[in-house]
PDB file of N, CA and C in Angstrom:
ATOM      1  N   UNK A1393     -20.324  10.007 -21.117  1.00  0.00           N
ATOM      2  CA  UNK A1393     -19.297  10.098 -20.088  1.00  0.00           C
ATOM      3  C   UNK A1393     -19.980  10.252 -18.730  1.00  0.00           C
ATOM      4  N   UNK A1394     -19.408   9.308 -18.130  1.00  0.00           N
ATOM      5  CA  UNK A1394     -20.248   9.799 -16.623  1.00  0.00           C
ATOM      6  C   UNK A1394     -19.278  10.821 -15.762  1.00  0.00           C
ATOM      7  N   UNK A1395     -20.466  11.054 -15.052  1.00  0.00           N
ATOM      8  CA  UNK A1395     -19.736  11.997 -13.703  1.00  0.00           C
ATOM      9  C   UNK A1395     -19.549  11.597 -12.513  1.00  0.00           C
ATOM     10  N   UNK A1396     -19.803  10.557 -12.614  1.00  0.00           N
ATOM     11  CA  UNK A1396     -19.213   9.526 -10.586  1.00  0.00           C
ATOM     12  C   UNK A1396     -17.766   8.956 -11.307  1.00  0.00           C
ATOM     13  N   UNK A1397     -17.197   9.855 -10.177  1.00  0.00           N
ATOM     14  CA  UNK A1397     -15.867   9.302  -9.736  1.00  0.00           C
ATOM     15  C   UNK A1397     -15.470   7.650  -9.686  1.00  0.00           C
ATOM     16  N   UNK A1398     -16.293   6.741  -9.411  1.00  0.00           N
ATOM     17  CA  UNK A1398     -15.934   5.701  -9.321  1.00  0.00           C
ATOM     18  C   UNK A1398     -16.400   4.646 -10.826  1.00  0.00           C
ATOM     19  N   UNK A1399     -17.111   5.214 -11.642  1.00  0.00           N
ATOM     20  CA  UNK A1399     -17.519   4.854 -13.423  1.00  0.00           C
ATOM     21  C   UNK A1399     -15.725   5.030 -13.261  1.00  0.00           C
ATOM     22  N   UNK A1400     -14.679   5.527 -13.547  1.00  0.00           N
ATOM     23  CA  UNK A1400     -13.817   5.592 -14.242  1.00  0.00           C
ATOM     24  C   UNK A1400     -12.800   4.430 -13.345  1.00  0.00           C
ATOM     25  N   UNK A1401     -12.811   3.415 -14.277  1.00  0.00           N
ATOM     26  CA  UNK A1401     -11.506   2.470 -14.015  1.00  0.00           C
ATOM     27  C   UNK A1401     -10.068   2.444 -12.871  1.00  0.00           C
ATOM     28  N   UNK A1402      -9.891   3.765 -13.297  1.00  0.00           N
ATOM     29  CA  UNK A1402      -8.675   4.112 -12.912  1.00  0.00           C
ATOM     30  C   UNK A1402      -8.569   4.918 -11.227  1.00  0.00           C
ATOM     31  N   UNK A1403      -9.378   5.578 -10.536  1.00  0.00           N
ATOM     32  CA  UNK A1403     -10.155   5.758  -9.740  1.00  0.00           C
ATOM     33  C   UNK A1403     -10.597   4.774  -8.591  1.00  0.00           C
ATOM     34  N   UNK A1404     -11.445   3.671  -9.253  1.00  0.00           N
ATOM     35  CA  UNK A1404     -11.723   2.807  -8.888  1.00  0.00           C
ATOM     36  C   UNK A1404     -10.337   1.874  -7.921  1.00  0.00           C
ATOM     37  N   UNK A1405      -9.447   1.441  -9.088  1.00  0.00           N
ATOM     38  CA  UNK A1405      -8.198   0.892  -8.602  1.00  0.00           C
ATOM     39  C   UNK A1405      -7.707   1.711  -7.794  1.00  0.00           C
ATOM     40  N   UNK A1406      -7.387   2.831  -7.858  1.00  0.00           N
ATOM     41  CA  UNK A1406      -6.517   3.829  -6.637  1.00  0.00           C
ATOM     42  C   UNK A1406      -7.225   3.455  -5.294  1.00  0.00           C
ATOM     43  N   UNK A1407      -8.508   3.648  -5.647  1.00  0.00           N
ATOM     44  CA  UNK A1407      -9.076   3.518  -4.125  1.00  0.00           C
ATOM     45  C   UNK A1407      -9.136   1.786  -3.407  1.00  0.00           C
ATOM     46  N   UNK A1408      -9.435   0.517  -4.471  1.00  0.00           N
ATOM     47  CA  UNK A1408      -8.868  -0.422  -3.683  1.00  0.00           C
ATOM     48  C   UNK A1408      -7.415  -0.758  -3.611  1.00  0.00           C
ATOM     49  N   UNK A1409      -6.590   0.133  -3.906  1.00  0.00           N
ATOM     50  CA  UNK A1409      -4.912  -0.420  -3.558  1.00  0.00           C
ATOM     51  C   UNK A1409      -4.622   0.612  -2.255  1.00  0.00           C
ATOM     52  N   UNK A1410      -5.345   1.897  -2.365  1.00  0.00           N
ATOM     53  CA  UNK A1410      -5.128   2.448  -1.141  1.00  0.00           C
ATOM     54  C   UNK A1410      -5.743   1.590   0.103  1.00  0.00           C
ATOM     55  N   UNK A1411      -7.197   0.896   0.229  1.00  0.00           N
ATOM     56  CA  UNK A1411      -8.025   0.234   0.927  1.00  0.00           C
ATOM     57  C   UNK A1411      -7.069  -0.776   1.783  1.00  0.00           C
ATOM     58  N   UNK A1412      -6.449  -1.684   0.740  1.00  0.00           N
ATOM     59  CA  UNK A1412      -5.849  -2.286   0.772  1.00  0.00           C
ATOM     60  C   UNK A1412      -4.731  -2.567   1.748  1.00  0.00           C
ATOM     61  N   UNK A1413      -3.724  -0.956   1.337  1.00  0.00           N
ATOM     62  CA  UNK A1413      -2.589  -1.194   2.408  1.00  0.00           C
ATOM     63  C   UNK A1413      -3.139  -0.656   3.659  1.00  0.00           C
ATOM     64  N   UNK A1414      -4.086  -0.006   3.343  1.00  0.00           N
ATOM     65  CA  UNK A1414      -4.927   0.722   4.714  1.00  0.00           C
ATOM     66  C   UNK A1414      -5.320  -0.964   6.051  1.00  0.00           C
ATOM     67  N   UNK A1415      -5.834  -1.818   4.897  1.00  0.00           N
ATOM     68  CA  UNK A1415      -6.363  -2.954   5.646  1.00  0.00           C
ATOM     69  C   UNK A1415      -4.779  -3.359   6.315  1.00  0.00           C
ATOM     70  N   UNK A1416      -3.826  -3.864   5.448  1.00  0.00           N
ATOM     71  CA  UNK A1416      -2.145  -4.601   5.968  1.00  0.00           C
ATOM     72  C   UNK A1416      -2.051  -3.805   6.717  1.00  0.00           C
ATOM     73  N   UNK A1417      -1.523  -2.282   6.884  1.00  0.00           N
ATOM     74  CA  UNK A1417      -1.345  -1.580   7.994  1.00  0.00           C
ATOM     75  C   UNK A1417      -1.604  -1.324   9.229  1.00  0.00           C
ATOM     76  N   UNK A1418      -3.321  -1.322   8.908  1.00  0.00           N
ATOM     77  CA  UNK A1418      -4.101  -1.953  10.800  1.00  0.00           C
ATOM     78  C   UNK A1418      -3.281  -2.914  10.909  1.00  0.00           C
ATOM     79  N   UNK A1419      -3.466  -4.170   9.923  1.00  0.00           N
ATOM     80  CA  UNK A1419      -3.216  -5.754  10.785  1.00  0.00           C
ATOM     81  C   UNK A1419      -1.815  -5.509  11.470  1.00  0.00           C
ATOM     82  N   UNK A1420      -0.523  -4.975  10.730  1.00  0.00           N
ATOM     83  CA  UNK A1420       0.614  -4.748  10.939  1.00  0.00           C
ATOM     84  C   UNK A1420       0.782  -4.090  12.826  1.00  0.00           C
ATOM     85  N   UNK A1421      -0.195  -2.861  12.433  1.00  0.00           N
ATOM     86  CA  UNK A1421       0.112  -1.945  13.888  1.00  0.00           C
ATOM     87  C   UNK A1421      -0.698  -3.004  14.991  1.00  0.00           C
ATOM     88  N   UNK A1422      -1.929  -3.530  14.709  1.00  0.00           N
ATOM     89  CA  UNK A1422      -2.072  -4.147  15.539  1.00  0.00           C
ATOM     90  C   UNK A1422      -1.818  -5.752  16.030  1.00  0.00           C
ATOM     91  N   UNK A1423      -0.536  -5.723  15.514  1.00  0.00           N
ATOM     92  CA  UNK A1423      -0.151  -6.699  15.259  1.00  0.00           C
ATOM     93  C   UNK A1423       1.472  -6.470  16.244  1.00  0.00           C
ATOM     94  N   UNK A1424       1.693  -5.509  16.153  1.00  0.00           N
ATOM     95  CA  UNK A1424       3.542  -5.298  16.295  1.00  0.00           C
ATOM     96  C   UNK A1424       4.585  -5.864  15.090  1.00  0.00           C
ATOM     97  N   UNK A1425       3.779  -6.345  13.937  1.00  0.00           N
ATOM     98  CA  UNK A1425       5.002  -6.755  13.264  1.00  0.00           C
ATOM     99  C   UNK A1425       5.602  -6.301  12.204  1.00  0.00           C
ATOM    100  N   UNK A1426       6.530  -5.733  11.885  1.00  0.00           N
ATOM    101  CA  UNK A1426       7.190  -5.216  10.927  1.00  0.00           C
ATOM    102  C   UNK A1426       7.371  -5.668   9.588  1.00  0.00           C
ATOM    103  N   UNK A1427       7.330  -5.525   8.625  1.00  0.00           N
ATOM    104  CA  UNK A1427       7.919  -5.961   6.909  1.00  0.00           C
ATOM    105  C   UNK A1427       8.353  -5.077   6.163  1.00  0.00           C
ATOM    106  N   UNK A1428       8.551  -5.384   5.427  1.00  0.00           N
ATOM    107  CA  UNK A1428       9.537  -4.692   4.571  1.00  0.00           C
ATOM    108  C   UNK A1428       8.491  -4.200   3.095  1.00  0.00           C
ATOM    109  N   UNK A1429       8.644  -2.778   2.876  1.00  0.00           N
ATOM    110  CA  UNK A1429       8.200  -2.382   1.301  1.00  0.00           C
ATOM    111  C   UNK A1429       7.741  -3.702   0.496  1.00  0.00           C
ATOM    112  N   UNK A1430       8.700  -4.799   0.109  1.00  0.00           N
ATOM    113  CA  UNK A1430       9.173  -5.532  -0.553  1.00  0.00           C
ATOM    114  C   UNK A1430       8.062  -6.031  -0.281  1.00  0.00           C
ATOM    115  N   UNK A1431       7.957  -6.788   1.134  1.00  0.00           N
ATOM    116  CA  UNK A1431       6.950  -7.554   1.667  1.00  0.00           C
ATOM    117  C   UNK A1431       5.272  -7.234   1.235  1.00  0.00           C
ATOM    118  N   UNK A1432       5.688  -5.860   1.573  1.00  0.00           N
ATOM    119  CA  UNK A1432       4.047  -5.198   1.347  1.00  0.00           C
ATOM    120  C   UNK A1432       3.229  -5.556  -0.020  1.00  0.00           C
ATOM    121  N   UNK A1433       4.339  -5.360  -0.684  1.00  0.00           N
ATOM    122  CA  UNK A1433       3.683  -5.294  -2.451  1.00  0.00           C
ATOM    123  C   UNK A1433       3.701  -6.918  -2.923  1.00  0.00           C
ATOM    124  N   UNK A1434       4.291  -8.003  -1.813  1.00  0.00           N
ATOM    125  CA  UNK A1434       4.044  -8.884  -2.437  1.00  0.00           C
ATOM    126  C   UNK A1434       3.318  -9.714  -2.231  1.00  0.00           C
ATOM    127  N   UNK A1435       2.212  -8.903  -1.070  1.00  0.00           N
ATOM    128  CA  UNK A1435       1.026 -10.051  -0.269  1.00  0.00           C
ATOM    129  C   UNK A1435      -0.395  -9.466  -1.721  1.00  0.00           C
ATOM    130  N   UNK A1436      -0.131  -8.813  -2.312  1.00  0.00           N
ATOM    131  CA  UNK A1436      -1.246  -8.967  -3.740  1.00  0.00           C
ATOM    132  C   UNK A1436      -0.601  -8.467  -5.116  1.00  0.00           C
ATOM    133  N   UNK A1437       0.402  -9.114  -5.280  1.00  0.00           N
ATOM    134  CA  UNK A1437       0.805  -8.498  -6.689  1.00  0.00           C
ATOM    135  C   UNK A1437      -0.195  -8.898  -7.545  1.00  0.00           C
ATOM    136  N   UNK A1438      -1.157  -8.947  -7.854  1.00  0.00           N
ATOM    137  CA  UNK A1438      -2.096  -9.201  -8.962  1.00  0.00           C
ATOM    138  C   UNK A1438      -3.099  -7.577  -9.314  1.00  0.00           C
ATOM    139  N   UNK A1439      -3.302  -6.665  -7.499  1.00  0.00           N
ATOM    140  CA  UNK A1439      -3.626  -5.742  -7.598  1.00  0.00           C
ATOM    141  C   UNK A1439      -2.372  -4.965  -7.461  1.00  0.00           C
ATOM    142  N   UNK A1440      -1.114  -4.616  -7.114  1.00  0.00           N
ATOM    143  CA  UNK A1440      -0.748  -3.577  -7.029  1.00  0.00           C
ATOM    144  C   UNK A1440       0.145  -3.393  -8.522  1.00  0.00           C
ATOM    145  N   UNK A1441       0.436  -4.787  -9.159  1.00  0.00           N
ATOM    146  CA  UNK A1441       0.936  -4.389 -10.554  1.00  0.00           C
ATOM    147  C   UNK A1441       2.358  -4.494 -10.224  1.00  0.00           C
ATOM    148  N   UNK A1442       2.860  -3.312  -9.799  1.00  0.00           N
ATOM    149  CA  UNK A1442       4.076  -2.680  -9.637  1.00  0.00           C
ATOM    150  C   UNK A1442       5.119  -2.261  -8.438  1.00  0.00           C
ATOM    151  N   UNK A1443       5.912  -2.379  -7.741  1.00  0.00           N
ATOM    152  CA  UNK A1443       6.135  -2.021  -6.421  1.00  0.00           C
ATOM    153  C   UNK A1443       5.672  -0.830  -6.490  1.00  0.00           C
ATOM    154  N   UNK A1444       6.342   0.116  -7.285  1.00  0.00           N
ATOM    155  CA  UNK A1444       5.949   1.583  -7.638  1.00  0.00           C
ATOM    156  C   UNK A1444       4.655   2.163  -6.670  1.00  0.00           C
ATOM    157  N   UNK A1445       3.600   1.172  -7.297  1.00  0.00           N
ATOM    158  CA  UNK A1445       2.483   1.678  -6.994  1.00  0.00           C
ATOM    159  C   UNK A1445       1.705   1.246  -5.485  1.00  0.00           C
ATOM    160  N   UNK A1446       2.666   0.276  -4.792  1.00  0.00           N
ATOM    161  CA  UNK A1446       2.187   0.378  -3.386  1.00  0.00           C
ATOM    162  C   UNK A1446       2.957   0.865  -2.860  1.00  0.00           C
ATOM    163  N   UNK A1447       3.946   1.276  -3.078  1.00  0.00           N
ATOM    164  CA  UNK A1447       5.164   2.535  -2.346  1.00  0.00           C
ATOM    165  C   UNK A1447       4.206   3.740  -2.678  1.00  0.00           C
ATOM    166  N   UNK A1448       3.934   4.256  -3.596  1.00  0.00           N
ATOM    167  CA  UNK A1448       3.170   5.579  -3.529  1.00  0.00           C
ATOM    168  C   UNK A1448       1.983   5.531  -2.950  1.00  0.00           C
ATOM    169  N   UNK A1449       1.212   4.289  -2.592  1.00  0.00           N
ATOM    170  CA  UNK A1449       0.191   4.878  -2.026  1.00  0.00           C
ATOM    171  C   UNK A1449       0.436   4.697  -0.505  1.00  0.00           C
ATOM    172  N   UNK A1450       1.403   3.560  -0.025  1.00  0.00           N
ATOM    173  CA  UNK A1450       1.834   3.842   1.446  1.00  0.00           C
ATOM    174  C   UNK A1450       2.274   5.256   2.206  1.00  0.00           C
ATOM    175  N   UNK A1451       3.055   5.571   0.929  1.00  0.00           N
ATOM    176  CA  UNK A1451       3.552   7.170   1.196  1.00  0.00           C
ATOM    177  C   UNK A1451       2.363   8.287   1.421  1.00  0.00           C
ATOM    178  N   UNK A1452       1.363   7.867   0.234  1.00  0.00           N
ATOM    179  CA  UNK A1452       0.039   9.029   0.306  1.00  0.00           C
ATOM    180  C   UNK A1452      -0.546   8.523   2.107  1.00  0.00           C
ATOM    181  N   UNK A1453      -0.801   7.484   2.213  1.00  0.00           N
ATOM    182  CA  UNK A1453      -1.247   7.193   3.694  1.00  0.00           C
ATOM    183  C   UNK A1453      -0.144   7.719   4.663  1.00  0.00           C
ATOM    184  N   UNK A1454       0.743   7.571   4.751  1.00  0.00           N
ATOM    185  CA  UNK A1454       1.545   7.924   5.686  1.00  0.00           C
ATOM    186  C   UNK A1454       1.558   9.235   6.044  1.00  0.00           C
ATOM    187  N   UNK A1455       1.219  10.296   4.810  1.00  0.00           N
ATOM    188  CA  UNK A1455       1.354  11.560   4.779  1.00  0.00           C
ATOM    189  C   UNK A1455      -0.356  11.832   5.404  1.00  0.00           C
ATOM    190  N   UNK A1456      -1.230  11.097   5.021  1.00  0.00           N
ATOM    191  CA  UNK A1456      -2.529  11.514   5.457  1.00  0.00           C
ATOM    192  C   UNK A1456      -3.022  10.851   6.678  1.00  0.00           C
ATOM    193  N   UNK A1457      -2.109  10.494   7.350  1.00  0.00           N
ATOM    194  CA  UNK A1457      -2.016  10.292   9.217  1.00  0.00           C
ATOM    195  C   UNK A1457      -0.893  10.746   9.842  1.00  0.00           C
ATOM    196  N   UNK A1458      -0.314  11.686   8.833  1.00  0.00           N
ATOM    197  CA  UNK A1458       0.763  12.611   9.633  1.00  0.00           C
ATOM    198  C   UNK A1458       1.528  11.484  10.647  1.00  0.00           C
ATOM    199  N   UNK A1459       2.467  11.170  10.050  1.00  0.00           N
ATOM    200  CA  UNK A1459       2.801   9.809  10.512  1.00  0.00           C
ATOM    201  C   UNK A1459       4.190   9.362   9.502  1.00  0.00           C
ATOM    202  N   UNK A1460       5.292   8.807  10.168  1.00  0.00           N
ATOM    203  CA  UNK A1460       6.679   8.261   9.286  1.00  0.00           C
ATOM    204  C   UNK A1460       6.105   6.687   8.728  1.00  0.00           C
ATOM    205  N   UNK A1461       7.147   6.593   7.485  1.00  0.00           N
ATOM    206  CA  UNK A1461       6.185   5.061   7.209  1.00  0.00           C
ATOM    207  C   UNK A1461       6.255   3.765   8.198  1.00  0.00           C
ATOM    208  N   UNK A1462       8.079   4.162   8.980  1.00  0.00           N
ATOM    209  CA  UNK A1462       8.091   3.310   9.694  1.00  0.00           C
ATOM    210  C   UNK A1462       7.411   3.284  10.785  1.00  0.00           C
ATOM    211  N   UNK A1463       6.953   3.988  11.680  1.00  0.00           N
ATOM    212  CA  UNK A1463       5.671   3.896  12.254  1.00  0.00           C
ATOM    213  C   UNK A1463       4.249   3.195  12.028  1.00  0.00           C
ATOM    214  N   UNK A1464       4.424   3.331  10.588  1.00  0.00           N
ATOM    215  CA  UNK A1464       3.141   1.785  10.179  1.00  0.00           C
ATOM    216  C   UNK A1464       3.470   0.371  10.381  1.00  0.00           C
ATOM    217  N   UNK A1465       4.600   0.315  11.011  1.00  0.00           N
ATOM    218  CA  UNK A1465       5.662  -1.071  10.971  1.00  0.00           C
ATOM    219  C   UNK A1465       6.093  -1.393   9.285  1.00  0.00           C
ATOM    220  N   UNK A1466       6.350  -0.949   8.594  1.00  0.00           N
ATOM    221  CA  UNK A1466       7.015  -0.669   7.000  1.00  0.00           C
ATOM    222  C   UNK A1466       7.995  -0.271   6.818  1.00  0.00           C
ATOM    223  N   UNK A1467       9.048  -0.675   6.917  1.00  0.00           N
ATOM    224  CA  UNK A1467      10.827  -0.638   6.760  1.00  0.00           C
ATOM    225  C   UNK A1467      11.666  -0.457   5.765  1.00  0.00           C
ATOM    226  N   UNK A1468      12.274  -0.146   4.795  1.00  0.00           N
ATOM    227  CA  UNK A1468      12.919  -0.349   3.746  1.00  0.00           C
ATOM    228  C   UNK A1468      13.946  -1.222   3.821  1.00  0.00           C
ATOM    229  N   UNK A1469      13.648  -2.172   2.705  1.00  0.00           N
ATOM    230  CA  UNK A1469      14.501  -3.159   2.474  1.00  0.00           C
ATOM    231  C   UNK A1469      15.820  -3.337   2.706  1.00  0.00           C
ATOM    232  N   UNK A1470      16.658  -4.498   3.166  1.00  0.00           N
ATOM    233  CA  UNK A1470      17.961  -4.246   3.365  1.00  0.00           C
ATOM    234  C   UNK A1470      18.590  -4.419   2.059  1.00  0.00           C
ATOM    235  N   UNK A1471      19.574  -3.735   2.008  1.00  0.00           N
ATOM    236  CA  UNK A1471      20.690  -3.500   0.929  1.00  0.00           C
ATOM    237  C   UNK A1471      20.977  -5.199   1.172  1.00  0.00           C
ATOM    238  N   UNK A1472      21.575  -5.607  -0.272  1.00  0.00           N
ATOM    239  CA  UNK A1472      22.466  -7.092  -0.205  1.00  0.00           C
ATOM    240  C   UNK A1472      21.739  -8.117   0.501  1.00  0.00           C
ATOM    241  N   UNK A1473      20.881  -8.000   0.811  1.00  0.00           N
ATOM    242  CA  UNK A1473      19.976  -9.180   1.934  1.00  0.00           C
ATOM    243  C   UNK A1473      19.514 -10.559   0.457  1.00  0.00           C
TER     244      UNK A1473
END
């Protein structure tokens, strides 16, 4: 069994799906342009799997720049759209 954090699979993935929206989010803010949750999870569904799992890690970022999500330009989807 190893002891680096990044030997374990699971670890590994957390940190490039966090990387990830970390990268969309610059482009977004420095960008001015807004999308939607929806949007977010569907520029790599191959890594994020699940919406689930790029909603939770947008949320973990959002919380660790003390910061609302919509402030990353990240919106929640419209109802009926």
């Amino acid at each position: 069994v190893s002891a680096r954090a990044f030997a374990n699979v699971s670890t590994s993935r957390k940190v490039a799906i966090t990387t990830k929206v970390l990268q969309l989010v610059q482009n977004l803010c420095l960008g001015g342009i807004n999308v939607t949750k929806r949007d977010l999870f569907y520029t790599d569904v191959k890594l994020f799997k699940t919406q689930t799992e790029s909603d939770a890690v947008l949320e973990d970022i959002s919380c660790m720049l003390g910061c609302t999500r919509s402030s990353l330009h990240v919106v929640p989807s419209e109802k009926g759209a």
